[in-house]
mmCIF file of C-alpha atoms and ligand atoms in Angstrom:
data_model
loop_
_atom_site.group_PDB
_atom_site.id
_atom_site.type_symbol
_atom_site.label_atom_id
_atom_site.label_comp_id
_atom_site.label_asym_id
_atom_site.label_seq_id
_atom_site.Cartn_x
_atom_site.Cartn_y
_atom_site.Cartn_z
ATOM 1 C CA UNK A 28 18.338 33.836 -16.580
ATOM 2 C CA UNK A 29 20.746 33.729 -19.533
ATOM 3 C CA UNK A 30 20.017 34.975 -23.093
ATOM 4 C CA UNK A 31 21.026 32.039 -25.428
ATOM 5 C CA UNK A 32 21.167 31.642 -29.008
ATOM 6 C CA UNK A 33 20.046 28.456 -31.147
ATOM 7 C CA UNK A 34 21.955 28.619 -34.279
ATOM 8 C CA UNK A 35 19.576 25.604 -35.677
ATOM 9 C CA UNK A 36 16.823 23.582 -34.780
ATOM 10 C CA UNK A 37 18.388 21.461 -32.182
ATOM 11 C CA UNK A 38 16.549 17.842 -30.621
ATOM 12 C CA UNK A 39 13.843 18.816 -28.689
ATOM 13 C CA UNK A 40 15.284 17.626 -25.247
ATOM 14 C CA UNK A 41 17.998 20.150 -25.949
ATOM 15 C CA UNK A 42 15.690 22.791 -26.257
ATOM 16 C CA UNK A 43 13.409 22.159 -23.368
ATOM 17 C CA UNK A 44 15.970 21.533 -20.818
ATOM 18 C CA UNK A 45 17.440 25.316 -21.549
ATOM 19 C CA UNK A 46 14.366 27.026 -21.946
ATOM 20 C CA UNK A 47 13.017 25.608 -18.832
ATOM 21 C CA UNK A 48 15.965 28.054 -17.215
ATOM 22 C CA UNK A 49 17.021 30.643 -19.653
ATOM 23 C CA UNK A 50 15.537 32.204 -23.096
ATOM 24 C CA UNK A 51 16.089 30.834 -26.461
ATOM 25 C CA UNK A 52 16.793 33.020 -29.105
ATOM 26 C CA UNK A 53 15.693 31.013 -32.400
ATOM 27 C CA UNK A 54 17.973 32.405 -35.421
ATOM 28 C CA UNK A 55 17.382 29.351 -37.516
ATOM 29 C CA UNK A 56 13.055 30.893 -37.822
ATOM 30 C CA UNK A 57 14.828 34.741 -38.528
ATOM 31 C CA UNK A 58 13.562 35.350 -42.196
ATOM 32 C CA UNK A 59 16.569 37.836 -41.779
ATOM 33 C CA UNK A 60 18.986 36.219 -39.396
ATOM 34 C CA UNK A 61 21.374 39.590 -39.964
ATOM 35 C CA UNK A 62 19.301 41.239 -38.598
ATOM 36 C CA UNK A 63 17.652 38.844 -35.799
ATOM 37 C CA UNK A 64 21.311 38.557 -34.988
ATOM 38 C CA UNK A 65 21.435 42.666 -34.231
ATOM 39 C CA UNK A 66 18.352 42.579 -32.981
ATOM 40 C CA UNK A 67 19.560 40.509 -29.919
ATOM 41 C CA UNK A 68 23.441 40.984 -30.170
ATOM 42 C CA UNK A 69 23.730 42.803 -26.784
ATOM 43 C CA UNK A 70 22.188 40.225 -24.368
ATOM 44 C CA UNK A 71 22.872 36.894 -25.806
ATOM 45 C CA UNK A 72 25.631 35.524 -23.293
ATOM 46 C CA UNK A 73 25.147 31.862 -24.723
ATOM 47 C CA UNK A 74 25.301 30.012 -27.946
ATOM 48 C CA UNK A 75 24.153 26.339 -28.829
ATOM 49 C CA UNK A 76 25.074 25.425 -32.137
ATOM 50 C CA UNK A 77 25.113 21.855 -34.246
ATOM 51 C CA UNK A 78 29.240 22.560 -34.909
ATOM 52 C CA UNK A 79 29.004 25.857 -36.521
ATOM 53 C CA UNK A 80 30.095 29.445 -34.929
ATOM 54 C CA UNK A 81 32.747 31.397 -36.932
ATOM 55 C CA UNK A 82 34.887 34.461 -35.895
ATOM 56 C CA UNK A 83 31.961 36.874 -37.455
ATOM 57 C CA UNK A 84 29.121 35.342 -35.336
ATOM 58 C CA UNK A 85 31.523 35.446 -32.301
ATOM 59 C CA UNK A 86 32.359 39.235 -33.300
ATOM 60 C CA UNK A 87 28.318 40.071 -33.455
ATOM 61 C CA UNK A 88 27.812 39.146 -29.878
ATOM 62 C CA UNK A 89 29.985 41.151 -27.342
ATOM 63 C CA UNK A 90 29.137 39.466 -23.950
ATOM 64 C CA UNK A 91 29.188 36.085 -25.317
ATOM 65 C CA UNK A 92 30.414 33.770 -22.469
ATOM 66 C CA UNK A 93 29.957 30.162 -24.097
ATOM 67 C CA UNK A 94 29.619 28.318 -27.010
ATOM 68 C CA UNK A 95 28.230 25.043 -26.692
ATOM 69 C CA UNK A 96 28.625 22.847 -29.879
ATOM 70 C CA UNK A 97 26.495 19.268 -30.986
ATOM 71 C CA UNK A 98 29.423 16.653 -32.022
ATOM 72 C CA UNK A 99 32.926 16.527 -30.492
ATOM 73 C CA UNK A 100 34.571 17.762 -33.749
ATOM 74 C CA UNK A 101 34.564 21.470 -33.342
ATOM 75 C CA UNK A 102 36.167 21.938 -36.800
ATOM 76 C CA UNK A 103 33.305 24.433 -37.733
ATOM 77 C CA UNK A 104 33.481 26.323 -34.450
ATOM 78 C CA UNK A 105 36.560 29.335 -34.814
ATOM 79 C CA UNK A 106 37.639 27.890 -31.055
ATOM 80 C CA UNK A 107 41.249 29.952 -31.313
ATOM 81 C CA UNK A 108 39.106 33.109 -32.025
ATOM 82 C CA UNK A 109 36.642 32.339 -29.142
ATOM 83 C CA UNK A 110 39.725 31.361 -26.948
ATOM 84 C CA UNK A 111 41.037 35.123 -28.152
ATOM 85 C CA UNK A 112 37.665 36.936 -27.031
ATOM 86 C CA UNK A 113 37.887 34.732 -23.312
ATOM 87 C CA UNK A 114 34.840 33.160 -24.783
ATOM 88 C CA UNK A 115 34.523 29.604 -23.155
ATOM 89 C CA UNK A 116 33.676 26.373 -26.634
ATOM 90 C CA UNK A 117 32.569 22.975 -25.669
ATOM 91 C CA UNK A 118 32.041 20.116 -27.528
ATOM 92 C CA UNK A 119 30.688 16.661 -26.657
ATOM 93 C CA UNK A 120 33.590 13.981 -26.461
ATOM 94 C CA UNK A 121 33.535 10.341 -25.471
ATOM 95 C CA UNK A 122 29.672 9.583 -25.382
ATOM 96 C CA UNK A 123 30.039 9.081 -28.954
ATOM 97 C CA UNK A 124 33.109 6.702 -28.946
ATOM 98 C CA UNK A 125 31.492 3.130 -28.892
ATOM 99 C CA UNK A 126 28.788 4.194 -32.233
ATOM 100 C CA UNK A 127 31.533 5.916 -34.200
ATOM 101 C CA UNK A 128 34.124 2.688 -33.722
ATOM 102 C CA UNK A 129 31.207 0.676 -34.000
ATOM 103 C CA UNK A 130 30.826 2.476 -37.628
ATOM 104 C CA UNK A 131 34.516 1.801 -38.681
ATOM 105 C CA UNK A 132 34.176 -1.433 -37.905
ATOM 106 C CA UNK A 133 31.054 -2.011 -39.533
ATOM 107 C CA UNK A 134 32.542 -0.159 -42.749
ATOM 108 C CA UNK A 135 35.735 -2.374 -42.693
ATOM 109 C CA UNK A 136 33.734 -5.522 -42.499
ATOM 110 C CA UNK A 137 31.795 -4.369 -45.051
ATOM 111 C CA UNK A 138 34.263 -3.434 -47.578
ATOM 112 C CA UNK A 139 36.904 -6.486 -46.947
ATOM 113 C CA UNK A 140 33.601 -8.437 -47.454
ATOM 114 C CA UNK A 141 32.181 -6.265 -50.387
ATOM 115 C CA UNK A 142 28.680 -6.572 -47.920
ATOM 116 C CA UNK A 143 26.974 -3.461 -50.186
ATOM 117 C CA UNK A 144 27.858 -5.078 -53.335
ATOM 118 C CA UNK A 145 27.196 -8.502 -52.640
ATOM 119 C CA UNK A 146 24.015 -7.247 -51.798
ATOM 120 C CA UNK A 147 23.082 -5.314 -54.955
ATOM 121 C CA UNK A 148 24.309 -8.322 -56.786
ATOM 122 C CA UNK A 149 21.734 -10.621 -54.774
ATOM 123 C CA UNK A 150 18.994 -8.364 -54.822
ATOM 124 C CA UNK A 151 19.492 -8.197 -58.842
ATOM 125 C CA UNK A 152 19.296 -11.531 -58.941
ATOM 126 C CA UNK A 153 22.514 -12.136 -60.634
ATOM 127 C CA UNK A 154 23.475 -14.820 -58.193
ATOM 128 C CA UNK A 155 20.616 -17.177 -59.940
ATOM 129 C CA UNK A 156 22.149 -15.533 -63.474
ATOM 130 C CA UNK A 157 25.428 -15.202 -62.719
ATOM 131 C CA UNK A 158 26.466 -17.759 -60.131
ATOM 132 C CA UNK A 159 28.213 -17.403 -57.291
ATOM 133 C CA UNK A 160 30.495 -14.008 -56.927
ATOM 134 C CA UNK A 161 34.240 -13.543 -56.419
ATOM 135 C CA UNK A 162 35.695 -14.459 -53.098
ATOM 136 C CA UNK A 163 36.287 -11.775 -50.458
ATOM 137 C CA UNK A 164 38.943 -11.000 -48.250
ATOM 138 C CA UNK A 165 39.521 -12.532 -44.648
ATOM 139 C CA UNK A 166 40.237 -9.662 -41.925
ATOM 140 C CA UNK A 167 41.853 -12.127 -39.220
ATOM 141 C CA UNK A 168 45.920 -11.202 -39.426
ATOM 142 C CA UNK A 169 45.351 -7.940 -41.693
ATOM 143 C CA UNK A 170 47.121 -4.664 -40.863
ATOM 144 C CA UNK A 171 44.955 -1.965 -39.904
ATOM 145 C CA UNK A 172 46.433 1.862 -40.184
ATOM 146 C CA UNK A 173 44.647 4.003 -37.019
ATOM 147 C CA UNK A 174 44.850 7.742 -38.302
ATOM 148 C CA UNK A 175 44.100 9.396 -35.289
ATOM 149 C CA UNK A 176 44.235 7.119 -32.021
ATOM 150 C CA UNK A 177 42.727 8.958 -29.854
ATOM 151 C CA UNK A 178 39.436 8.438 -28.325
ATOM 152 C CA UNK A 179 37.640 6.811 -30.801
ATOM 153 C CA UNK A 180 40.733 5.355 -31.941
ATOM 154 C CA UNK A 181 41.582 3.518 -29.324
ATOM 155 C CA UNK A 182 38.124 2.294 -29.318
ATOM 156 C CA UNK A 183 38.239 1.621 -32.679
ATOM 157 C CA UNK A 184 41.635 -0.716 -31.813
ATOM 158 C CA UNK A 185 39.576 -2.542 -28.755
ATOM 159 C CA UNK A 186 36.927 -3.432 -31.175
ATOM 160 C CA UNK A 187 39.658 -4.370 -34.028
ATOM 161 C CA UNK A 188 41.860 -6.599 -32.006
ATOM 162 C CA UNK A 189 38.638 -9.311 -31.510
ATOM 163 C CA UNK A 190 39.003 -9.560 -35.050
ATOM 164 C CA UNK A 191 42.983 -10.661 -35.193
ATOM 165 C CA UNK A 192 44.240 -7.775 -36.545
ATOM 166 C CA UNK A 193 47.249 -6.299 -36.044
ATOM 167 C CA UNK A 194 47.349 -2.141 -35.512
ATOM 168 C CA UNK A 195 49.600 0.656 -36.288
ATOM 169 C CA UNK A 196 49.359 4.028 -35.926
ATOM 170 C CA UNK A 197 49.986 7.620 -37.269
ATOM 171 C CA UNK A 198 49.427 10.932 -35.254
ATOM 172 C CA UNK A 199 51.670 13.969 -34.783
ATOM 173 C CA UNK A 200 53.268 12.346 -31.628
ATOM 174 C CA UNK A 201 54.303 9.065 -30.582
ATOM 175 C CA UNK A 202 52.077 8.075 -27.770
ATOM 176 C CA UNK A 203 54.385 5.896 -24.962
ATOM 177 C CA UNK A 204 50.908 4.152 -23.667
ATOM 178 C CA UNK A 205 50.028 2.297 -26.536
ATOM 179 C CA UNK A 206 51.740 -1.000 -27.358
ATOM 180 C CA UNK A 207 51.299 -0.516 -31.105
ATOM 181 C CA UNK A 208 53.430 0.228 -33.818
ATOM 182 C CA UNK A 209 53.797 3.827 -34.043
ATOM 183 C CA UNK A 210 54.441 5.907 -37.773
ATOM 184 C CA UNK A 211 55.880 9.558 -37.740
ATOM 185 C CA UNK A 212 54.841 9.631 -41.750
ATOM 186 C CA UNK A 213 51.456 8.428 -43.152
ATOM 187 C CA UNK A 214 52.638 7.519 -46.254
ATOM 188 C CA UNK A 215 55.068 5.176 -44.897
ATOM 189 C CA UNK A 216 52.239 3.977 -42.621
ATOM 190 C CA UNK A 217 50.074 3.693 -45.504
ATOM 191 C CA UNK A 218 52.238 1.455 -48.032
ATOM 192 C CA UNK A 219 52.380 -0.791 -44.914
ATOM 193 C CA UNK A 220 49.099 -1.596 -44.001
ATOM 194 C CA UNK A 221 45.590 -3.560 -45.562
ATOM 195 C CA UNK A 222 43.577 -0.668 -44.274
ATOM 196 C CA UNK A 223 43.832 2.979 -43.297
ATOM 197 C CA UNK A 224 41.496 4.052 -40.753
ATOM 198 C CA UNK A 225 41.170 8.414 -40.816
ATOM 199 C CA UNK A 226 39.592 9.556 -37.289
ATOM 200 C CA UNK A 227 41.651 12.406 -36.642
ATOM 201 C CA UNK A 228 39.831 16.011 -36.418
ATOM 202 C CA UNK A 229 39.382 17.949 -39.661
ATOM 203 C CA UNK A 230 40.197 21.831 -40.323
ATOM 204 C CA UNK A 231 43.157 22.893 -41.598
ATOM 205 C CA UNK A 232 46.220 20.707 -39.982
ATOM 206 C CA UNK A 233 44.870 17.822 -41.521
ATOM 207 C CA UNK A 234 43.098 18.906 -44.770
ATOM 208 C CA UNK A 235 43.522 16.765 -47.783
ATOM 209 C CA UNK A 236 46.494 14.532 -45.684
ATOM 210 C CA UNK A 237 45.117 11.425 -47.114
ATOM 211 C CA UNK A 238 46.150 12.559 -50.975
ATOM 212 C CA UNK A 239 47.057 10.845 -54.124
ATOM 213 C CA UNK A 240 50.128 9.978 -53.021
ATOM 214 C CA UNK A 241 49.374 8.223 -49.618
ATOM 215 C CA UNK A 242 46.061 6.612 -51.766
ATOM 216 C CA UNK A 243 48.998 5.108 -53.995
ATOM 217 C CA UNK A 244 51.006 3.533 -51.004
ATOM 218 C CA UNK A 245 47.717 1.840 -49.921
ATOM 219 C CA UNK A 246 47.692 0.546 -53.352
ATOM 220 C CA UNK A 247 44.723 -1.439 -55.375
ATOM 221 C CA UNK A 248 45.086 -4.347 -52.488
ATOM 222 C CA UNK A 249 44.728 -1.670 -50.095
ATOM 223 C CA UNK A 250 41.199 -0.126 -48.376
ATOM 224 C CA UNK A 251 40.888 3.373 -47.104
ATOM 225 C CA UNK A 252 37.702 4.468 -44.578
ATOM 226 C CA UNK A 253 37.055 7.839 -43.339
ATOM 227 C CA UNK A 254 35.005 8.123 -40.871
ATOM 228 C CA UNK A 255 36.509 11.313 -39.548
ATOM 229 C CA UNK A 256 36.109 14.398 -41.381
ATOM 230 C CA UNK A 257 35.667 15.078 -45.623
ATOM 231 C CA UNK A 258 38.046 17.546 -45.438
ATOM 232 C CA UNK A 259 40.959 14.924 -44.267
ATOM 233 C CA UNK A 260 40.776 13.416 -47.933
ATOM 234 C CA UNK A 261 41.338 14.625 -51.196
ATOM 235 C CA UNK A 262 38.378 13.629 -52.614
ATOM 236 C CA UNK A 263 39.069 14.504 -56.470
ATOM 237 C CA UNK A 264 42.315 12.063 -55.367
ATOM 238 C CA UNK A 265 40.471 9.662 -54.089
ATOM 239 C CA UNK A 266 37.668 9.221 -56.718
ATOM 240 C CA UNK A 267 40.419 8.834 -59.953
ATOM 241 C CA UNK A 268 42.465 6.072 -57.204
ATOM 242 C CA UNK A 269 39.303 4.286 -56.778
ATOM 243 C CA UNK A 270 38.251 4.806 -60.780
ATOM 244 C CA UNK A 271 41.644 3.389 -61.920
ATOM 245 C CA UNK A 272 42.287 0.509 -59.758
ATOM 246 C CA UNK A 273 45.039 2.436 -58.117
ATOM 247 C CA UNK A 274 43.217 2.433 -54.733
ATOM 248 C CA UNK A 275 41.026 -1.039 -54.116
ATOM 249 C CA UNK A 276 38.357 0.386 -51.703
ATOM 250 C CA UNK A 277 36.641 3.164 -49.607
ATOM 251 C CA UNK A 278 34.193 3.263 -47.071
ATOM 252 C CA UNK A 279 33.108 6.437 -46.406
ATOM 253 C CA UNK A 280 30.818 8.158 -43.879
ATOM 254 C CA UNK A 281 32.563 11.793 -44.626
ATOM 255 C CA UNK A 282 32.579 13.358 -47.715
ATOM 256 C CA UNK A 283 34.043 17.372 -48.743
ATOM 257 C CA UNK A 284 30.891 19.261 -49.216
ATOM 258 C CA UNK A 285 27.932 17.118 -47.520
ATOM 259 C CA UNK A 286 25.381 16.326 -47.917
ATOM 260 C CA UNK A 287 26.496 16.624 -51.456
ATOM 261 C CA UNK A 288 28.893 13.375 -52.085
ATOM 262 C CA UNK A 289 29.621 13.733 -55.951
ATOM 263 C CA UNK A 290 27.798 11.385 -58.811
ATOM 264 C CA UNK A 291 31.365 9.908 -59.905
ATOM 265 C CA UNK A 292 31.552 8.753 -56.423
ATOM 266 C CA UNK A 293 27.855 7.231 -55.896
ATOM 267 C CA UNK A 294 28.466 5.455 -59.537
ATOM 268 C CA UNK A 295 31.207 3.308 -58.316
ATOM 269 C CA UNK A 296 31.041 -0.404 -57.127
ATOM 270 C CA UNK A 297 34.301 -0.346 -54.923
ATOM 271 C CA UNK A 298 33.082 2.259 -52.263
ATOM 272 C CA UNK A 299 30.562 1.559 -49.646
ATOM 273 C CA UNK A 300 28.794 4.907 -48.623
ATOM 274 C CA UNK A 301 27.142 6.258 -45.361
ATOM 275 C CA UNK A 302 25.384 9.408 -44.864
ATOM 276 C CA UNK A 303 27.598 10.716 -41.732
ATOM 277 C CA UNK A 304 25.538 8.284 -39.701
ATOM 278 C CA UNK A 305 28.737 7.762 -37.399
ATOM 279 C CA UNK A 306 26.694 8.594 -33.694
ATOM 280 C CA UNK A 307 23.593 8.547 -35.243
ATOM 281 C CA UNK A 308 21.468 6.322 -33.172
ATOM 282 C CA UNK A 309 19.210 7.306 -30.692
ATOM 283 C CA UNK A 310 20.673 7.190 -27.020
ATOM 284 C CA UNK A 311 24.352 8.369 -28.375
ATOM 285 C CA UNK A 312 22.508 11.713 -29.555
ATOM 286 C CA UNK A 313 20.472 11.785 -27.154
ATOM 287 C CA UNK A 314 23.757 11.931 -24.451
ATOM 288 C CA UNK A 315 25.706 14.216 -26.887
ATOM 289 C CA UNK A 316 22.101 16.193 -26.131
ATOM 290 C CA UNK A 317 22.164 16.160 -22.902
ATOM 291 C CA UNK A 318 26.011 17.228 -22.824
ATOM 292 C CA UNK A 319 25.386 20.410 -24.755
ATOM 293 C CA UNK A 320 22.801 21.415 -22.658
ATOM 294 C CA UNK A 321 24.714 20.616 -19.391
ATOM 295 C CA UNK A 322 27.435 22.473 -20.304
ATOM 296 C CA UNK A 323 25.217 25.523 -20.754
ATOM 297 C CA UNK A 324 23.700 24.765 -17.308
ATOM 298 C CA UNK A 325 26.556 24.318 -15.316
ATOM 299 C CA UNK A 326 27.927 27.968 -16.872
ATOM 300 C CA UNK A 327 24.899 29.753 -15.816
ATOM 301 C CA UNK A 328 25.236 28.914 -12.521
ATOM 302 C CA UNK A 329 28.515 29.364 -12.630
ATOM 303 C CA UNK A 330 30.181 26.243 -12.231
ATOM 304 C CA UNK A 331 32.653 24.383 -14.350
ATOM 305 C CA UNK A 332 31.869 23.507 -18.000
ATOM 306 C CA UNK A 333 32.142 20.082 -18.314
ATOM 307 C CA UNK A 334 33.845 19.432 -21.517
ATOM 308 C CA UNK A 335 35.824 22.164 -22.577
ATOM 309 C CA UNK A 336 37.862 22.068 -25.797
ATOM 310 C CA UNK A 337 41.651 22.111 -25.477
ATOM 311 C CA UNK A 338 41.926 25.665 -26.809
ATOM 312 C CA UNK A 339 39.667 27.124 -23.935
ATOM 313 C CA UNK A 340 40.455 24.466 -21.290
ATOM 314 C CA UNK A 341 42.330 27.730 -19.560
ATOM 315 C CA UNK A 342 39.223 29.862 -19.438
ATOM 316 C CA UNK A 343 37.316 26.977 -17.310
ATOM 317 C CA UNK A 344 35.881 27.992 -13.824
HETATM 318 P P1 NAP B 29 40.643 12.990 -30.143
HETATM 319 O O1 NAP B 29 40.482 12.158 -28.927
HETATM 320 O O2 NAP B 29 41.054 14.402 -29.998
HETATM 321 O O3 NAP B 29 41.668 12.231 -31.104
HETATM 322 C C1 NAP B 29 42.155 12.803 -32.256
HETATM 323 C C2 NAP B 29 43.428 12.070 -32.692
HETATM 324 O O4 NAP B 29 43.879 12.653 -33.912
HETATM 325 C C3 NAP B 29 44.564 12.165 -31.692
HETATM 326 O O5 NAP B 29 45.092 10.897 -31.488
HETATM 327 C C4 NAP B 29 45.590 13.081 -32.351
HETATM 328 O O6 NAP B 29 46.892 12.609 -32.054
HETATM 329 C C5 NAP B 29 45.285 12.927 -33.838
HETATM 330 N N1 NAP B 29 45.587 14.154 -34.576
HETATM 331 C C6 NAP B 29 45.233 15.420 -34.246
HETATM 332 N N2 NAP B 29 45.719 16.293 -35.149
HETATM 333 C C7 NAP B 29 46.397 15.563 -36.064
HETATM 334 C C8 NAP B 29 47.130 15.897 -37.236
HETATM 335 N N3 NAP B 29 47.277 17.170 -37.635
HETATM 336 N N4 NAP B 29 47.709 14.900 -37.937
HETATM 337 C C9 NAP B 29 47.566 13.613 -37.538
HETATM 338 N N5 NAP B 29 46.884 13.239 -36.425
HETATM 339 C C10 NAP B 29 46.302 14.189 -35.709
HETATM 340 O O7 NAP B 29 39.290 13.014 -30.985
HETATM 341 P P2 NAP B 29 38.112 11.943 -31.035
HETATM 342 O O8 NAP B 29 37.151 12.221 -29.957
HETATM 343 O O9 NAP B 29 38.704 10.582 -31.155
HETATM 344 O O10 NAP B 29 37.411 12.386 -32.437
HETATM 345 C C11 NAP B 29 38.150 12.415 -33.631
HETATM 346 C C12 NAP B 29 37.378 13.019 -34.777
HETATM 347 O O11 NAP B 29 36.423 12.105 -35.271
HETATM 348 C C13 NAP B 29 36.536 14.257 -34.464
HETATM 349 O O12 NAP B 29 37.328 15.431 -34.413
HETATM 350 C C14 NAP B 29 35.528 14.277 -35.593
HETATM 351 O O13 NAP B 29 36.002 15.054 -36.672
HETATM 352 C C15 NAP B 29 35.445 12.819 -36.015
HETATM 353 N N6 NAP B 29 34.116 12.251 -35.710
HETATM 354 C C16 NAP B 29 33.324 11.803 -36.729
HETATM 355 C C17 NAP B 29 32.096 11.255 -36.438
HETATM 356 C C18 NAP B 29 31.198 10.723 -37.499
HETATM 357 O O14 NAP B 29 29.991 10.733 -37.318
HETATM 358 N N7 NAP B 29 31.716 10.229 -38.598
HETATM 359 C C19 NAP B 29 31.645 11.186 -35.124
HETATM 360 C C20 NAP B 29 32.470 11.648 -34.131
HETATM 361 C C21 NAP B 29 33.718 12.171 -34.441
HETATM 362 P P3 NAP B 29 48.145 13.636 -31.947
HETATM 363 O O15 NAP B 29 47.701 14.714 -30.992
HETATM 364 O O16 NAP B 29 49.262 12.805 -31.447
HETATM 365 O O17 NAP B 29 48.379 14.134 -33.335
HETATM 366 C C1 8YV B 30 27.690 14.245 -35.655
HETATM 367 C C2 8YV B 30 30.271 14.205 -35.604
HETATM 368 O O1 8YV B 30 27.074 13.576 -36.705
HETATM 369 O O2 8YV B 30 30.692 14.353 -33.292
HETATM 370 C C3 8YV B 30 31.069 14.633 -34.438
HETATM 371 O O3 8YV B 30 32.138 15.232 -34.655
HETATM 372 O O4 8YV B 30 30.673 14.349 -36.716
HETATM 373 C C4 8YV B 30 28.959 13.526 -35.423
HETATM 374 O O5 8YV B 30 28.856 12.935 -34.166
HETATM 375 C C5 8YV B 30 27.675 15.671 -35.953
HETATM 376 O O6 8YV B 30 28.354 16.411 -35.038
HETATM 377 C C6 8YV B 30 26.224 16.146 -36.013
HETATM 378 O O7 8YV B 30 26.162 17.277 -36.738
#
């Protein structure tokens, strides 16, 4: 029986499926999680977290074994550090895929059709005082930017090429399976397309990449969505593109300090606005769930983790 710590109050099915096998330790209900954290420092061998485990909490536990994290970006999980201590980080890839494209998607629809506002402006009731509002934009033949094609890229792409459009690509490498168009510089990627999709990780290789200056090569025709990280935009950037004209559109289901996304930002017609709903429906959390508890399972009786992050791939069973 393992020792395992819940950073925060994780879906139930998580829960029960570990404590039917091991102990939880519940720092989330500490009223002094310092020292909750001493308190059980020694024995806890396991850690389930909702994306968050920095070098200090890795530091406080010295026989920690495995880190299991909610959400396949592991930007908020110090994975080099773990990797550094031989402690083992997953994260939940691929389950997630179809809901998170399915998001982009939804968000590029919506913005080349101006869906949110057409729908304030109906609901108003300025269509009976107003008339009939200004034509949208067709998607069939556009040019879609893919930050990021990796898994949920290349969905994203699958999904994108039912519409007609045509797809390019930025990343740090030039992958030789994929028949489209590949960038080595985003900006150069970004004055060429309708649409920039971000879905590349977040931390600190790609924070603030989409700036003022790649906002500008979009241009006011142009439409930027993020449904990747906050911290991949520059969001003062992106708010004074959108404010002037400079930048037509955003869709955004990521913002730089959620759940906070700033009152400049909210006030704005050309932006259509998610809470980080990208997986959120019930049976993709419920298998990102079932992941994080599997891959505490399988440790414990020492087998394999199932879906190991690159960093720690080399510490896998
Ligand atoms: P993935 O398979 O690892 O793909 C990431 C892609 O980003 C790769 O193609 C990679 O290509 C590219 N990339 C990595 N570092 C880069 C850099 N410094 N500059 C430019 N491109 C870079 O990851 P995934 O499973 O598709 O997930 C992607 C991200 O989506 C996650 O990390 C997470 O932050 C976000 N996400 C958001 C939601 C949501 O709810 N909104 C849900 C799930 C995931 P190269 O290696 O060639 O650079
Ligand atoms: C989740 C995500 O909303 O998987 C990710 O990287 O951003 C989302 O699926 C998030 O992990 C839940 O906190």
């Amino acid at each position: 029986m393992a020792d395992i710590l819940l950073v925060s109050n994780m879906m139930p099915h998580i829960q029960q499926a570990l404590e039917a096998r091991h102990t939880l330790h519940r720092l989330y209900e500490a009223s002094d999680p310092k020292a909750f954290l001493a308190g059980v420092a020694d024995k806890v061998t396991g850690i389930a977290t909702m994306g968050k485990a920095d070098a200090a909490m890795i530091d406080a536990l010295p026989n920690l074994e495995i880190i299991s994290s909610f959400g396949v970006g592991y930007d908020g999980v110090n994975a080099a550090h773990a990797a550094s201590r031989k402690v083992m980080v997953t994260n939940t890839p691929d389950v997630l895929n179809d809901d998170v494209a399915n998001m982009a998607v939804m968000m590029l629809l919506n913005c080349s059709r101006r869906f949110c506002e057409w729908e304030r402006y109906a609901r108003a009731g300025e269509w009976e005082k107003a008339g009939d509002p200004p034509l949208a934009c067709a998607i069939n033949g556009r040019k879609v930017g893919i930050l990021g094609l990796g898994r949920i890229g290349q969905d994203i792409t699958r999904k994108l090429q039912a519409f007609g459009c045509q797809i390019v690509y930025h990343g740090r490498r030039k992958q030789d399976d994929q028949p489209y168009p590949y960038f080595d510089n985003l900006v150069a990627m970004a004055r060429d397309v309708d649409f920039l999709i971000a879905i590349c990780p977040g931390g600190e290789a790609t924070r603030g990449i989409v700036n003022a200056e790649v906002l500008a090569a979009l241009g006011p025709e142009g439409t930027f969505i993020n449904v990747a990280r906050g911290s991949v935009h520059d969001e003062d950037a992106l708010i004074d593109a959108l404010e002037t004209g400079k930048l037509g559109y955003a869709g955004l289901d990521v913002f730089a300090a959620e759940p906070r996304i700033p009152e400049r930002l909210r006030k704005l017609d050309n932006v259509a606005l998610q809470p980080h709903q990208g997986s959120a429906t019930v049976e993709t959390r419920k298998a990102m769930g079932d992941l994080v508890a599997k891959n505490l399972l399988a440790w414990f009786d020492a087998k394999p983790a199932l879906t190991p992050v690159p960093e720690c791939a080399h510490l896998n069973r």
